[in-house]
């Protein structure tokens, strides 16, 4: 008895010339371009209700989006919180993140910030205080504030762009660092540009804006 | 939007007519009618507690059926249901309740409702919720929860239900206030059905449902943060229209969203007007009549050879309401590699998720197809392409051998069932080879007649789905469940429900004494090592059916097929046919996972 169906076998069939890359984009097979990951800040305005942070973080983990940092805090409106997520993804992934975030019911709006957005992190750095003068000199250099000191240790608070904090940690390293605690970035758009606004109008406005040069941070 | 709601109106009118003709004084009849209409509102007692508000919310939403299982934490809600006209269908297992509600939603277009108690009741719903989520089926789950003061303490039958179900629901809510709980349910109902449908869940702590309130629930309304775009951007529509006009090899790909969005009619008109060949995804089955010349049927892993050739070679693909699942696309690199994609979807996140859309048209399927119809001025010149598609149809025809002295071939049984029933018959299935044969050999012509588990691929879906479908279907519509022996075994306790409710459904178990799809893969990819896939320990399903109080039938030979099917269909109540098919029968064509759709295998040696 016959098993299977009739018709020309696979090798007897024509095949099209085209190809798509892993992101489903039609490509020139000669070039085989795929988008590389880039770092960007996504800000979401959400209902300030229990479970919303796990909704958001759960979305990132189950869709395998790589989170660099995530911060959350209240806004001027008691019912709203702002979540700032720094991600490193190729363009199609960043697009997906924005769209998936907007689908969550407690998310009021989500947008990608422009590269010149103000971004700040906070770090607490506890260093060995064997040489207080030198330690203080480094602290001054980075505008670090002393928040605690003991005969053996000094703890500094430092805020700024990620690069500045990394640089400070690196420099403090010469004295011996005991402990570090860092927040992720929190961010706001510049000027009158709204970060993630209650209305949906701005949602996609900034989506294309990220091709611009990244201006030097003012720190 | 709901077919169900639409159906109610003519019936009511008929009744009005009767009353008017019966009555000598038409005015009196009108008065009588007005009285009848206002009765339900007059009768409705004010709510006194959260549970009554929950039930009132369901009543306000027009809910007719709810599927579920009792339990401690959900008891207040059941107590409130006791006085309601909503018909509660007690299921034998909560998984069945979720599938029944899911199928009810598919067939009726309105969210199906399922209930479960906290802990094990809620976790038993999980598979059904995940299934509904993957297939965007409208469904509302109401779960009991331990009293608020015990939440977080690992109390008896406590599970973090909202935590467990967050990734598999469109939205879920932990009800925290007796005054709000009715509105929470109304909102869950609205959210389940609006935009891209999906399952929603409200977790109901016992103190909240028992708590006093006189607050009537708000009308079903989605929250303000939930926004759906109905119309696609006009410029993009114009550009897409131009692309269609200039296409040499156009094809339409209709997904489940076409059926959910009630866009089948609009798509049919568009395809026929412009003579564009039509392919469907598996959830899109029924969106276009498979007996139409332009139909190429289903594409993908077990799609027809002609659909897969067409999808691979088209230059313009109009994908509507489809999410480009990997069972459809095969390897992304080789999916419609020469095609510019016009993608219509109500969910912006589906655009360019898997396949890059050249023309993203976000909006309601029916509205956007109408927009396209307005915008397309001339049909594409595709005579050669259509001829090519017809040629593929004959080259790769779905023909099988069925020698009379051999074992019964499953394709033959599916065709015999199709022949024995009307066009509007609803088919439900389990998951496996039988499901694929049902796709391939049943000729579907109407939307909402194909009820299957696509995205999650849940064995055991078929029987509970048949129960939900039966209650949503018209009385004169047949409901047939084509099941596998393994799938049937998973949820067949639902037969007790079908018997109790006197549901007229016919289950045909295509019994190959294997979990056949696994056996097929083992033969193809694991050197025929049948690890745990031989099911030669199966019970006799016809006798089992009888033990449940259903009618049992058995088929071993070809000459029994037609008569036995006729008897089973004619039986007024649940019947089960244990069909002993060729255990070695396999499903072809087949695109190995991640493979090239155009390189489908027609037989095992081509894999
Ligand atoms: C709940 C569940 N468990 C396991 C699987 C994996 N699986 C897919 S198809 C299949 C075989 C199904 O066997 P049967 O229902 O007898 O149908 P057949 O393939 O023989 O027609 C299995 C085990 C599944 N899809 N769902």
mmCIF file of C-alpha atoms in Angstrom, chain A residues 1-11 13-26 47 54-55 62-63 92 96 99-100 102-109 198 200 203, chain B residues 166-167 171 191 196 223 225 227 309 312-313 332-340 347-349 351 353-356 358 395-396 399 401 409 582 584-585 588-589 598-600 602-603 606:
data_model
loop_
_atom_site.group_PDB
_atom_site.id
_atom_site.type_symbol
_atom_site.label_atom_id
_atom_site.label_comp_id
_atom_site.label_asym_id
_atom_site.label_seq_id
_atom_site.Cartn_x
_atom_site.Cartn_y
_atom_site.Cartn_z
ATOM 1 C CA UNK A 1 0.000 0.000 0.000
ATOM 2 C CA UNK A 2 1.100 3.498 -0.831
ATOM 3 C CA UNK A 3 2.395 5.583 2.071
ATOM 4 C CA UNK A 4 2.461 9.316 1.582
ATOM 5 C CA UNK A 5 1.226 11.599 -1.151
ATOM 6 C CA UNK A 6 1.953 12.134 -4.827
ATOM 7 C CA UNK A 7 3.705 15.074 -6.413
ATOM 8 C CA UNK A 8 7.168 16.241 -7.372
ATOM 9 C CA UNK A 9 9.744 15.545 -4.658
ATOM 10 C CA UNK A 10 11.342 18.452 -2.764
ATOM 11 C CA UNK A 11 14.435 18.532 -4.952
ATOM 12 C CA UNK A 13 10.566 21.942 -6.918
ATOM 13 C CA UNK A 14 11.556 25.509 -7.708
ATOM 14 C CA UNK A 15 12.835 27.561 -4.767
ATOM 15 C CA UNK A 16 12.662 31.338 -4.531
ATOM 16 C CA UNK A 17 15.851 33.353 -4.479
ATOM 17 C CA UNK A 18 15.004 35.580 -1.516
ATOM 18 C CA UNK A 19 15.816 35.133 2.140
ATOM 19 C CA UNK A 20 14.852 36.692 5.441
ATOM 20 C CA UNK A 21 17.122 37.302 8.389
ATOM 21 C CA UNK A 22 16.386 36.056 11.901
ATOM 22 C CA UNK A 23 14.287 39.138 12.536
ATOM 23 C CA UNK A 24 11.989 38.256 9.642
ATOM 24 C CA UNK A 25 13.235 41.088 7.431
ATOM 25 C CA UNK A 26 13.770 40.364 3.748
ATOM 26 C CA UNK A 47 -1.230 52.780 37.347
ATOM 27 C CA UNK A 54 5.688 42.201 38.439
ATOM 28 C CA UNK A 55 3.496 42.556 35.343
ATOM 29 C CA UNK A 62 9.120 35.790 29.573
ATOM 30 C CA UNK A 63 9.791 37.492 26.276
ATOM 31 C CA UNK A 92 13.061 45.220 16.280
ATOM 32 C CA UNK A 96 8.443 44.943 20.476
ATOM 33 C CA UNK A 99 4.334 47.563 21.915
ATOM 34 C CA UNK A 100 4.141 44.777 24.449
ATOM 35 C CA UNK A 102 1.502 49.301 25.911
ATOM 36 C CA UNK A 103 -0.635 46.163 25.776
ATOM 37 C CA UNK A 104 -0.540 45.726 29.541
ATOM 38 C CA UNK A 105 -3.742 47.136 30.914
ATOM 39 C CA UNK A 106 -2.154 49.053 33.862
ATOM 40 C CA UNK A 107 0.325 50.737 31.512
ATOM 41 C CA UNK A 108 -0.911 54.207 30.619
ATOM 42 C CA UNK A 109 1.843 55.005 28.180
ATOM 43 C CA UNK A 198 -0.984 60.262 30.214
ATOM 44 C CA UNK A 200 -1.214 58.344 23.877
ATOM 45 C CA UNK A 203 3.813 57.237 22.132
ATOM 46 C CA UNK B 166 -0.230 36.689 34.772
ATOM 47 C CA UNK B 167 1.742 35.335 31.820
ATOM 48 C CA UNK B 171 -5.406 40.709 32.212
ATOM 49 C CA UNK B 191 -11.639 43.237 28.296
ATOM 50 C CA UNK B 196 -7.803 41.252 20.433
ATOM 51 C CA UNK B 223 -10.425 50.647 31.395
ATOM 52 C CA UNK B 225 -5.763 52.714 29.552
ATOM 53 C CA UNK B 227 -7.094 51.558 23.657
ATOM 54 C CA UNK B 309 4.005 26.324 -2.570
ATOM 55 C CA UNK B 312 6.612 30.332 -0.560
ATOM 56 C CA UNK B 313 6.406 31.762 -4.074
ATOM 57 C CA UNK B 332 11.861 32.385 9.155
ATOM 58 C CA UNK B 333 14.657 32.616 6.552
ATOM 59 C CA UNK B 334 12.611 30.716 3.991
ATOM 60 C CA UNK B 335 9.156 32.047 4.807
ATOM 61 C CA UNK B 336 7.615 33.829 1.810
ATOM 62 C CA UNK B 337 11.083 35.112 1.053
ATOM 63 C CA UNK B 338 10.123 37.055 -2.067
ATOM 64 C CA UNK B 339 6.947 38.537 -0.658
ATOM 65 C CA UNK B 340 6.234 42.033 0.496
ATOM 66 C CA UNK B 347 -2.736 44.139 18.020
ATOM 67 C CA UNK B 348 0.172 46.446 17.132
ATOM 68 C CA UNK B 349 2.562 44.106 18.933
ATOM 69 C CA UNK B 351 3.268 43.653 13.594
ATOM 70 C CA UNK B 353 7.082 40.390 15.795
ATOM 71 C CA UNK B 354 8.137 37.365 13.752
ATOM 72 C CA UNK B 355 7.947 38.477 10.125
ATOM 73 C CA UNK B 356 8.727 42.041 9.140
ATOM 74 C CA UNK B 358 6.279 46.145 4.836
ATOM 75 C CA UNK B 395 0.294 18.181 -8.554
ATOM 76 C CA UNK B 396 0.024 17.901 -4.794
ATOM 77 C CA UNK B 399 -5.294 11.836 -2.221
ATOM 78 C CA UNK B 401 -5.085 4.992 -0.711
ATOM 79 C CA UNK B 409 -7.576 4.832 6.918
ATOM 80 C CA UNK B 582 -4.530 1.855 10.654
ATOM 81 C CA UNK B 584 0.777 3.104 10.975
ATOM 82 C CA UNK B 585 -1.031 5.899 9.154
ATOM 83 C CA UNK B 588 1.531 14.240 5.117
ATOM 84 C CA UNK B 589 2.542 16.663 3.791
ATOM 85 C CA UNK B 598 8.274 24.818 -0.015
ATOM 86 C CA UNK B 599 10.287 21.704 0.818
ATOM 87 C CA UNK B 600 7.458 19.795 2.521
ATOM 88 C CA UNK B 602 5.180 13.911 0.899
ATOM 89 C CA UNK B 603 6.410 10.680 2.418
ATOM 90 C CA UNK B 606 11.634 12.782 2.001
#
